[in-house]
Short mmCIF file of C-alpha atoms in Angstrom, two decimals:
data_model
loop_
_atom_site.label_atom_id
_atom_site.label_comp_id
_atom_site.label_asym_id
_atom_site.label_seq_id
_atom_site.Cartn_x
_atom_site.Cartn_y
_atom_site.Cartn_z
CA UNK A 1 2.51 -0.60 -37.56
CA UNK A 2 2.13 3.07 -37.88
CA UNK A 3 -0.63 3.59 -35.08
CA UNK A 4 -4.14 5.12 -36.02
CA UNK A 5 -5.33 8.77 -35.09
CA UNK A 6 -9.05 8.58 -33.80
CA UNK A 7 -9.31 12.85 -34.61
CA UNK A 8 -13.38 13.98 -33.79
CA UNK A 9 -13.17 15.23 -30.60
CA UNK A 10 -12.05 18.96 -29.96
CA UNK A 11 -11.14 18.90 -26.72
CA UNK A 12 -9.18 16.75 -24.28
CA UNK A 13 -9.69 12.88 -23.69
CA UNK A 14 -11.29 11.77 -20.40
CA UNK A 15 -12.01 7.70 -20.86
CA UNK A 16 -11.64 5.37 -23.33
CA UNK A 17 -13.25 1.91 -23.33
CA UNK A 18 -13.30 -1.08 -26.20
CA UNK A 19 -16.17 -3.33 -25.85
CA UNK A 20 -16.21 -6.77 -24.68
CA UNK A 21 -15.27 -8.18 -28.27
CA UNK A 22 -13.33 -4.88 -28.14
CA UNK A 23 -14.61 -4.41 -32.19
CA UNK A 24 -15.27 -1.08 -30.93
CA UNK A 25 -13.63 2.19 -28.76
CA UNK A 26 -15.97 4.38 -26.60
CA UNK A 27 -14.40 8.09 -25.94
CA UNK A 28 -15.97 10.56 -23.84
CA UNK A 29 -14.00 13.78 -23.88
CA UNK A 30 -14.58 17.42 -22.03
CA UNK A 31 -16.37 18.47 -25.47
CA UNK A 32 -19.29 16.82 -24.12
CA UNK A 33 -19.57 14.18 -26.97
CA UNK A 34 -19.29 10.40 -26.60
CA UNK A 35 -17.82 9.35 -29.77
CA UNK A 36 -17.99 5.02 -30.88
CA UNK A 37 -15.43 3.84 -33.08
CA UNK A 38 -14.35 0.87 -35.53
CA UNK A 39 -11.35 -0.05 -33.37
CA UNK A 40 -9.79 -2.06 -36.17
CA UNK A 41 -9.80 1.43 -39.03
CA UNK A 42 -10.56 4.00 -36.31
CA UNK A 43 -13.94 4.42 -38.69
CA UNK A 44 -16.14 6.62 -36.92
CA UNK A 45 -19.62 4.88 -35.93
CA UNK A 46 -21.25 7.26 -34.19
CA UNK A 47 -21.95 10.31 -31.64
CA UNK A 48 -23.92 10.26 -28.19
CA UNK A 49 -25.15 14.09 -28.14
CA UNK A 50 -26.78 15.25 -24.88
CA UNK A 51 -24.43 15.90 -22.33
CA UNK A 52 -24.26 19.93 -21.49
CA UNK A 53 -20.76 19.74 -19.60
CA UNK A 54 -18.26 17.65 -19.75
CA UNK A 55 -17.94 13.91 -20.22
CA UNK A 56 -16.24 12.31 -17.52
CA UNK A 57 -16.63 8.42 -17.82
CA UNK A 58 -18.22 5.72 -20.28
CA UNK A 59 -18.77 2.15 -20.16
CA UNK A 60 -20.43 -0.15 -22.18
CA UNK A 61 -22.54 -3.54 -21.08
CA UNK A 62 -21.32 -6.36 -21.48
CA UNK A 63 -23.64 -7.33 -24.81
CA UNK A 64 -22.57 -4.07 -26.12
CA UNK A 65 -26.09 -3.01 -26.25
CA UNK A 66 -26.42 -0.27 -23.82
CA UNK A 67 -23.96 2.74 -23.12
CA UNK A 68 -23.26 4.51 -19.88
CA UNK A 69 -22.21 7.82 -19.27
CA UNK A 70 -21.10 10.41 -16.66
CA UNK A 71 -21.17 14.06 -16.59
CA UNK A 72 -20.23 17.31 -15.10
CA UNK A 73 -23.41 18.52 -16.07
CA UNK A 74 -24.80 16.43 -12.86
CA UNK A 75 -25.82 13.91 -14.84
CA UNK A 76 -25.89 10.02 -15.77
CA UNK A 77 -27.00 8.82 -18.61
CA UNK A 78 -28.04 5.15 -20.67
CA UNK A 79 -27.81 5.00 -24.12
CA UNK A 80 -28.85 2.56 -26.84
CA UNK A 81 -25.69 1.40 -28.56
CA UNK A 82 -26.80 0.98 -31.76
CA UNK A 83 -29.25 3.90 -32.12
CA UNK A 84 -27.53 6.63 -30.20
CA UNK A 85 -31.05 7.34 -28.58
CA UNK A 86 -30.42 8.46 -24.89
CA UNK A 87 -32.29 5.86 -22.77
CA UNK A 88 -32.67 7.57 -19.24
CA UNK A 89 -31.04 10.37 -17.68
CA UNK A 90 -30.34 10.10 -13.85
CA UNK A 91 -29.83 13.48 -12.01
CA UNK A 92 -27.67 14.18 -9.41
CA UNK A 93 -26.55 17.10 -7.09
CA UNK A 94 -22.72 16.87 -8.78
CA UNK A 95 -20.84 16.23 -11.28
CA UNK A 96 -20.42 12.05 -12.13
CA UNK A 97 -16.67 11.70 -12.24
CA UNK A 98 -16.73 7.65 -12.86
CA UNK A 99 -19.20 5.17 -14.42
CA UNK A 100 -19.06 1.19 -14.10
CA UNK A 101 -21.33 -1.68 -15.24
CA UNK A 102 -21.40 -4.58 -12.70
CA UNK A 103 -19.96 -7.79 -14.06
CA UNK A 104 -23.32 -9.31 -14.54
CA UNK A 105 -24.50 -5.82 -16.65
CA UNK A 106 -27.69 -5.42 -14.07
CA UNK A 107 -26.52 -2.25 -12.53
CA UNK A 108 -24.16 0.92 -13.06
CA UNK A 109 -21.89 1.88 -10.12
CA UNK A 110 -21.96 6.51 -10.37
CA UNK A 111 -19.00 8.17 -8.22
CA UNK A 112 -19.99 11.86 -7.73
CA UNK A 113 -18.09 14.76 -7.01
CA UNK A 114 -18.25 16.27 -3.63
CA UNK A 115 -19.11 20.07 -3.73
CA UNK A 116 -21.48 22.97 -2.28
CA UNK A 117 -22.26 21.34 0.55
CA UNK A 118 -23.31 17.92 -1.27
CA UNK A 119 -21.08 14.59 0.07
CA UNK A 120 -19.25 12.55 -2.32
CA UNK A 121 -21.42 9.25 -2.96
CA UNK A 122 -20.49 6.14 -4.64
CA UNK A 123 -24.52 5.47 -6.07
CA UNK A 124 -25.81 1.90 -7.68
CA UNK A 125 -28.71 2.10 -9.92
CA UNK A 126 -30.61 -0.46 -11.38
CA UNK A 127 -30.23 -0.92 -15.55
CA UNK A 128 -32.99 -2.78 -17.19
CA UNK A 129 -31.16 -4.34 -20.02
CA UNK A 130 -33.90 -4.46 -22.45
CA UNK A 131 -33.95 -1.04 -24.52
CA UNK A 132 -37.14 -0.52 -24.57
CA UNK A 133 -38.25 -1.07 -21.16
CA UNK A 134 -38.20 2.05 -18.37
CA UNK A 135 -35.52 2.50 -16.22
CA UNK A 136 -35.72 2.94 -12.72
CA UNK A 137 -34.87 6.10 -11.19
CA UNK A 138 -34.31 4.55 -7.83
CA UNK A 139 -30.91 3.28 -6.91
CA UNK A 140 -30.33 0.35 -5.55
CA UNK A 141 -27.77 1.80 -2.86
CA UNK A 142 -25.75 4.83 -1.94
CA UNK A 143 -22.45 4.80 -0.66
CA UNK A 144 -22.28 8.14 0.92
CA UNK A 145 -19.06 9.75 1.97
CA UNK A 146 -18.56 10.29 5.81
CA UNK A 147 -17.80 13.99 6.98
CA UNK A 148 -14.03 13.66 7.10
CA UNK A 149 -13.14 11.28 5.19
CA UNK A 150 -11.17 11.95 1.42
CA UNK A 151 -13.97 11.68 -1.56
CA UNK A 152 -13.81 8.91 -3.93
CA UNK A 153 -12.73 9.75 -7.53
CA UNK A 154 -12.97 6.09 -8.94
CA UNK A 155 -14.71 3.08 -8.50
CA UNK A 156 -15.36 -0.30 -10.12
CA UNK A 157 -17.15 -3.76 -9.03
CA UNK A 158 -14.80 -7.09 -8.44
CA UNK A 159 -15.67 -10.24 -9.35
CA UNK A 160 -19.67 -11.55 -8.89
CA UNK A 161 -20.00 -7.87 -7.99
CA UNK A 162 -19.10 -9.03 -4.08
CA UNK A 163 -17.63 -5.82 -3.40
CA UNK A 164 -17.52 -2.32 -4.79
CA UNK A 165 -13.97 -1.06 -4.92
CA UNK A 166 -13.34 2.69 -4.37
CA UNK A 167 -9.80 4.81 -4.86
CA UNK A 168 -9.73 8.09 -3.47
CA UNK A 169 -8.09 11.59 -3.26
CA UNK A 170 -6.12 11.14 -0.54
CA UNK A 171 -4.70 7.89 -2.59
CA UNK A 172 -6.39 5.36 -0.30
CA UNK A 173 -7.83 2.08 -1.57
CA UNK A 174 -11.31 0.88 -0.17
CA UNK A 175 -13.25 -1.84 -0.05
CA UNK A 176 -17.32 -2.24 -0.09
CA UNK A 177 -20.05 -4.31 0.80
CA UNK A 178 -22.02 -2.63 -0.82
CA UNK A 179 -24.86 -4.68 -0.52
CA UNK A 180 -24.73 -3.75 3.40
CA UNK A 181 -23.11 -0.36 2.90
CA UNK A 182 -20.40 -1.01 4.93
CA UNK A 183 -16.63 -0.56 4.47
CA UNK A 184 -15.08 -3.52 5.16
CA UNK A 185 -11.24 -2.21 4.48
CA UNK A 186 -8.87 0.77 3.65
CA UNK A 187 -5.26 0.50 2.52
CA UNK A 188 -3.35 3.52 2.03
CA UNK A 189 -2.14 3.09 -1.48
CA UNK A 190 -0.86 6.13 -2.95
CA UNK A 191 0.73 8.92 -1.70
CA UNK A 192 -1.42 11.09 -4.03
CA UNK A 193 -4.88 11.10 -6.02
CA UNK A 194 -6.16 7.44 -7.53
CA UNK A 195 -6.09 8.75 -10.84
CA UNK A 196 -7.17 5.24 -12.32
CA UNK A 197 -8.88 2.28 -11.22
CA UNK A 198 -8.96 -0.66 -13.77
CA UNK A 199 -10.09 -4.73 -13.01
CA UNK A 200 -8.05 -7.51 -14.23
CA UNK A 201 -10.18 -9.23 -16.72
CA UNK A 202 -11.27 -11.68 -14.00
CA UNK A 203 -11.69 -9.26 -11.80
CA UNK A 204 -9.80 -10.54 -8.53
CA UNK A 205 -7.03 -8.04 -8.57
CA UNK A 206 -6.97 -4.26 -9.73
CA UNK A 207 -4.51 -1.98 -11.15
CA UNK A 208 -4.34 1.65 -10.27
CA UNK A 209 -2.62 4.87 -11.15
CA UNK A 210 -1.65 7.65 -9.40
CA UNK A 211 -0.45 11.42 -9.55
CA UNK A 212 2.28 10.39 -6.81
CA UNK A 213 3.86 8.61 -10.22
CA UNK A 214 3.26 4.70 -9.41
CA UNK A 215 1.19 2.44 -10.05
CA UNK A 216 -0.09 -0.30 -8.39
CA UNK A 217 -1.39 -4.05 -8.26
CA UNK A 218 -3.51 -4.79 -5.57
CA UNK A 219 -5.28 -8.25 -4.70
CA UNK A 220 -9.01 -7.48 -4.40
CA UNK A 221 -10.24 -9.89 -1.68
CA UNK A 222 -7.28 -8.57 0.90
CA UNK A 223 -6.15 -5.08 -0.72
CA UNK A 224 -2.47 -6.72 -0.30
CA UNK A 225 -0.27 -4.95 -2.35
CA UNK A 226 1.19 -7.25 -5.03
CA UNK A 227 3.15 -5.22 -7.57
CA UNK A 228 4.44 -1.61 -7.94
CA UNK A 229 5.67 0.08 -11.22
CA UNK A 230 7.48 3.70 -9.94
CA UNK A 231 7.84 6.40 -13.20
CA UNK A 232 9.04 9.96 -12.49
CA UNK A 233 5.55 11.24 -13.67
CA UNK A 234 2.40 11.90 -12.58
CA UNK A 235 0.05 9.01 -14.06
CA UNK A 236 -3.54 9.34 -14.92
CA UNK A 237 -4.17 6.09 -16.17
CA UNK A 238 -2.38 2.60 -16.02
CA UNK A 239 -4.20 -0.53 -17.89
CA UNK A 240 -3.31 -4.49 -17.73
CA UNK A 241 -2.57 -6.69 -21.28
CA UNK A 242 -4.81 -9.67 -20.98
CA UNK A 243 -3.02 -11.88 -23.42
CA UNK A 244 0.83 -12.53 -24.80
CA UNK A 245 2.87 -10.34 -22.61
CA UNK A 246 2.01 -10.11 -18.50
CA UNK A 247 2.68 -6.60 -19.07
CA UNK A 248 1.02 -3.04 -17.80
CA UNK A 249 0.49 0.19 -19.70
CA UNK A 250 0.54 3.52 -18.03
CA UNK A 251 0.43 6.81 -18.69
CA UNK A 252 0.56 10.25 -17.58
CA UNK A 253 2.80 13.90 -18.04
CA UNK A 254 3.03 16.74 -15.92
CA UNK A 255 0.34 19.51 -17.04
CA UNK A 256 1.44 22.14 -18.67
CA UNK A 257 0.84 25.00 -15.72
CA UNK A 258 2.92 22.48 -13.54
CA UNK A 259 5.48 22.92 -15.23
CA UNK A 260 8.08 26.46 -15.82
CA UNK A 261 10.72 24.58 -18.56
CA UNK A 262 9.63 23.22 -21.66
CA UNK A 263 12.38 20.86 -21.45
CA UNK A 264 11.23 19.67 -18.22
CA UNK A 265 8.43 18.28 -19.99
CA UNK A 266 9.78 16.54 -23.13
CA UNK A 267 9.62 12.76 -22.96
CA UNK A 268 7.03 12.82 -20.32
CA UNK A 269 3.94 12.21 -22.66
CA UNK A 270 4.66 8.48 -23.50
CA UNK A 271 2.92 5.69 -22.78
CA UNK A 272 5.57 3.24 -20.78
CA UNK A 273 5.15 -0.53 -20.53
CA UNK A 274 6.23 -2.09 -17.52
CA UNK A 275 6.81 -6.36 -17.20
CA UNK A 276 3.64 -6.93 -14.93
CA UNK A 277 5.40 -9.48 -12.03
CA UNK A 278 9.11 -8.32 -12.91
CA UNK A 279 8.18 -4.61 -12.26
CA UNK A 280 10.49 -3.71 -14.96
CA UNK A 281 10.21 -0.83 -17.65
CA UNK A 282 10.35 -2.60 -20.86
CA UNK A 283 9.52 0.45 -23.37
CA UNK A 284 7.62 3.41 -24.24
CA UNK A 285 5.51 4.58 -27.40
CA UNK A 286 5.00 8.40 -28.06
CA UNK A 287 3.23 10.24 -29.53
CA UNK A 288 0.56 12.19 -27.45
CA UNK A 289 1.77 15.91 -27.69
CA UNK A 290 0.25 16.52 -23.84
CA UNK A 291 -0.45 14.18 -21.20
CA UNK A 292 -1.73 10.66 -21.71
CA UNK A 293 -5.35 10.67 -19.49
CA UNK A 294 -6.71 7.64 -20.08
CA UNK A 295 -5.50 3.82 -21.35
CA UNK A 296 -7.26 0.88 -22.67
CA UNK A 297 -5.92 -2.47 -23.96
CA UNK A 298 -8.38 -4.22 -27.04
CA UNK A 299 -9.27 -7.66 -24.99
CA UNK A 300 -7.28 -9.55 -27.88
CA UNK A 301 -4.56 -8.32 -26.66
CA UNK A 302 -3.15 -7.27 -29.98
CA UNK A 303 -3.85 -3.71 -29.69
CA UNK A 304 -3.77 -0.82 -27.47
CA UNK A 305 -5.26 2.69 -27.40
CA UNK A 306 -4.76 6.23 -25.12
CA UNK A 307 -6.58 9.07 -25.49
CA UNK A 308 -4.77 12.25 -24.61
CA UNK A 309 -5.16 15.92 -23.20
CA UNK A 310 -4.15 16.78 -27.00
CA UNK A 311 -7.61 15.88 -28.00
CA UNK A 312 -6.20 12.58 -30.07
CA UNK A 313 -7.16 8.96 -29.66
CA UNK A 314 -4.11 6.80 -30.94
CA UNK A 315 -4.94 2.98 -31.38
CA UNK A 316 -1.65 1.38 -31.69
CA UNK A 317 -1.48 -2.25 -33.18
CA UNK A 318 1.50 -4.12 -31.70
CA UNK A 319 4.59 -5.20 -33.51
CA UNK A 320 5.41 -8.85 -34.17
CA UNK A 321 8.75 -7.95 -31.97
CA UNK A 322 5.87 -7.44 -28.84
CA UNK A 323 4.83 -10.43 -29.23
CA UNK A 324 7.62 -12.75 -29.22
CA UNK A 325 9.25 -10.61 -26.35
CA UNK A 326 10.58 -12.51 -23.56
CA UNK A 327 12.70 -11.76 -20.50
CA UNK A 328 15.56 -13.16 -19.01
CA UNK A 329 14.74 -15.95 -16.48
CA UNK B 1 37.65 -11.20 -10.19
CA UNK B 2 35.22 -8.57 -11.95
CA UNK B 3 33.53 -11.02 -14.49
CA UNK B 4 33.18 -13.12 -11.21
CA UNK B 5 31.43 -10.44 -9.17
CA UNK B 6 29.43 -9.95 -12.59
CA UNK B 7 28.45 -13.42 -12.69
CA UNK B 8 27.43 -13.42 -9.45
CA UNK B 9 24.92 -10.34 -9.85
CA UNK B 10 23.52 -11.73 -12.80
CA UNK B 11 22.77 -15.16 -11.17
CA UNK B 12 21.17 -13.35 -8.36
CA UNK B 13 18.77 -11.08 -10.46
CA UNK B 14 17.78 -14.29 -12.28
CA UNK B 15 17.27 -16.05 -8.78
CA UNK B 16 15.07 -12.97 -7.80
CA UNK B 17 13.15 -12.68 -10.63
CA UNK B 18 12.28 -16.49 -10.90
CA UNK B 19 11.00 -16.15 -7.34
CA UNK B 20 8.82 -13.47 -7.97
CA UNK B 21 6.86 -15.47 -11.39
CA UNK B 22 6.88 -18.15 -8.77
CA UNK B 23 5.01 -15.97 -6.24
CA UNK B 24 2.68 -14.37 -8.54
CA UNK B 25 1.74 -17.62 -10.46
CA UNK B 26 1.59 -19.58 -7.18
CA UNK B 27 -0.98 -16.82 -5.70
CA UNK B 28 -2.68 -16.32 -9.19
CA UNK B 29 -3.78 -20.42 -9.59
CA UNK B 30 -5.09 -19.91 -5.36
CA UNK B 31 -7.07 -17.31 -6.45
CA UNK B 32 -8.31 -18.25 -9.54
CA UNK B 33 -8.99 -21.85 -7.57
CA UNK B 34 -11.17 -19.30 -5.53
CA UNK B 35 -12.94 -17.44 -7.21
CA UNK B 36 -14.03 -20.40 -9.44
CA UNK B 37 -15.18 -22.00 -6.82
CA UNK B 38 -17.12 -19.02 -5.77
CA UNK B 39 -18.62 -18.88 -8.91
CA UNK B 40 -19.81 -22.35 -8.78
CA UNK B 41 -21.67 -21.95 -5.67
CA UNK B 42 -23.13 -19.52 -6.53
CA UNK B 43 -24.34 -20.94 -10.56
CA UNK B 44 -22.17 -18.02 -11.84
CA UNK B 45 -19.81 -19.35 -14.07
CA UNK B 46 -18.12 -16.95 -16.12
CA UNK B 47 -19.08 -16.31 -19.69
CA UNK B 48 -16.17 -17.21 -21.80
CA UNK B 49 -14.19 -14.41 -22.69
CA UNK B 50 -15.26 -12.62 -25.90
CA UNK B 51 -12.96 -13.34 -28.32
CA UNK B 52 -12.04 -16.96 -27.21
CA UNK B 53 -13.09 -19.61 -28.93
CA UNK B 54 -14.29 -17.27 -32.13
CA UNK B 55 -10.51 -16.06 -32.77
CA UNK B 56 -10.11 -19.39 -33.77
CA UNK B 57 -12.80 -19.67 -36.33
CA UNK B 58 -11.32 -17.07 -37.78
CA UNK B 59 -8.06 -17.30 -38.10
#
């Protein structure tokens, strides 16, 4: 099927998220609008307008009610699905480079930039899920980064929200309690930036992506390693099919002022599937005309979507070839 | 003697690649034994996933 192009934004992709019943895509992009799709027509829904910088990161509850977003204009802020109508706005001393709702939807996990003088902090604040109650301004913890140590750039809760895990610049993996703001582990996982950070739908193992060009699987309880997927790009996003294939998405391309040939960059915008336990390539889908930034699988399974530095969302339904797919064992 | 040697490679990728569904379904069901577990003593079971049980319905 000839894959749908989401156009509305004017500037580059940063995150892309489908809701729970995955009905509908959430984009945030560096216009500073957070757009909401119909993920089945690509019908526009709706815009989020208040950001001055910027969107980093969105996320949606769980009940697809309330809307989270993160910004380079040093803010955080909760929206009302359904109206648009910005909620609360939670000010910070840096940009917000990653937002996450815990599993159970009562709090939003903020990674902020570290800059000027201000440390890098992983903060939890509290989310009151019914729209029209106030929300808290006080968070519930702060993760602050230690003098030293490389700043997080991504983040997301594991399963019952036990721990908070963290991927950083300096491509290490960590591991929270959060609850008693202590690091319980580190893994070096990447040789480079932790471009992406996404949960298996159960969330006991993660999947990240990183400019060193691989990706990884990594149990969450231990950090253990369990699968790596090398490409000969930098990636900025790798995602996990829930259903039909045990297969991983990722994506990625050399920016343009990394690059002196033209030629040097052709082929490298695709989005490449990879068999999930075989660590095999099994095919690409292009498309983007710059790098792929972020990746997101519908939870059916039956679609996919990336969002690119060209400014276009493209929600590609599979083939009935993907789905009866099957490799040699 | 080369179809042989072909064989042979073949049969071993297979071998290798059986072994590692093994491993990953084998650590998958001790996890998921786990974290269900978890979830039970703590009265968190998890909401069924969105779409299962309504795909279904309408299909």
């Amino acid at each position: 099927m000839r894959p749908i192009l989401l156009q509305g934004h004017t500037r580059s992709l940063t995150q892309i998220k489908y809701n729970r019943e995955g009905d509908l895509l959430f984009t945030v992009s560096k216009d500073k609008v957070c757009n909401a799709w119909y993920s089945h027509n690509g019908e526009r829904l709706g815009t989020y307008n208040g950001h001055v910088g910027s969107v980093w990161t969105v996320d949606v509850n769980s009940a697809s009610t309330l809307l989270v977003t993160g910004s380079a204009d040093n803010t955080c802020k909760l929206w009302e699905v359904q109206t648009g109508k910005c909620l609360k706005t939670w000010e910070f001393k840096t940009a917000v480079k990653r937002v996450a709702f815990s599993e159970d939807d009562s709090m939003v996990l903020c990674v902020t930039e570290e800059r000027m003088g201000f440390a890098g902090t992983i903060t939890v604040l509290p989310v009151n899920p019914d729209v029209n109650a106030e929300q808290s301004s006080k968070p519930v913890m702060e993760l602050v980064n230690q003098k030293g140590q490389s700043k997080a750039v991504v983040a997301d809760w594991s399963y019952l929200d036990k721990y908070i895990i963290s991927g950083h610049e300096d491509g290490s993996l960590c591991q929270w309690d959060w609850k008693n703001n202590k690091k319980l582990n580190t893994v070096k996982a990447h040789d480079g930036l932790i471009s992406d950070l996404q949960m298996s739908p159960d969330r006991s193992y993660c999947i990240t992506s990183s400019k060193d060009k691989v990706a990884k699987i990594f149990d969450i309880e231990t950090l253990e390693e369990k699968k790596c997927f090398v490409t000969d790009t930098p990636l900025n996003s790798a995602t996990l099919t829930p259903k039909f294939q045990e297969f991983v998405i990722v994506g990625g391309g050399q920016e343009a002022m990394d690059v002196t040939t033209t030629s040097a960059r052709a082929g490298k915008f695709e989005s490449r599937f990879y068999h999930k336990i075989l660590e095999e390539e099994v095919g690409r889908v292009r498309g983007h005309f710059g790098p792929i930034n972020t990746l997101a699988v519908h939870p059916d399974g039956k679609s996919y979507s990336s969002g690119g530095e060209d400014g276009y969302i493209r929600v590609h339904h599979f083939d009935p070839e993907y789905f009866t797919f099957k490799m040699e064992i | 003697e080369d179809l042989a040697a072909g064989d042979a490679n073949a049969a071993k990728l297979i071998a290798a690649r059986r072994k590692a569904i093994e491993d990953w379904y084998g650590w998958r069901k001790a996890t998921e034994r786990r974290v269900t577990q978890e979830r039970a003593d703590l009265g968190k079971e998890i909401v069924k996933n969105a779409d299962e049980g309504k795909s279904e319905v309408i299909e």
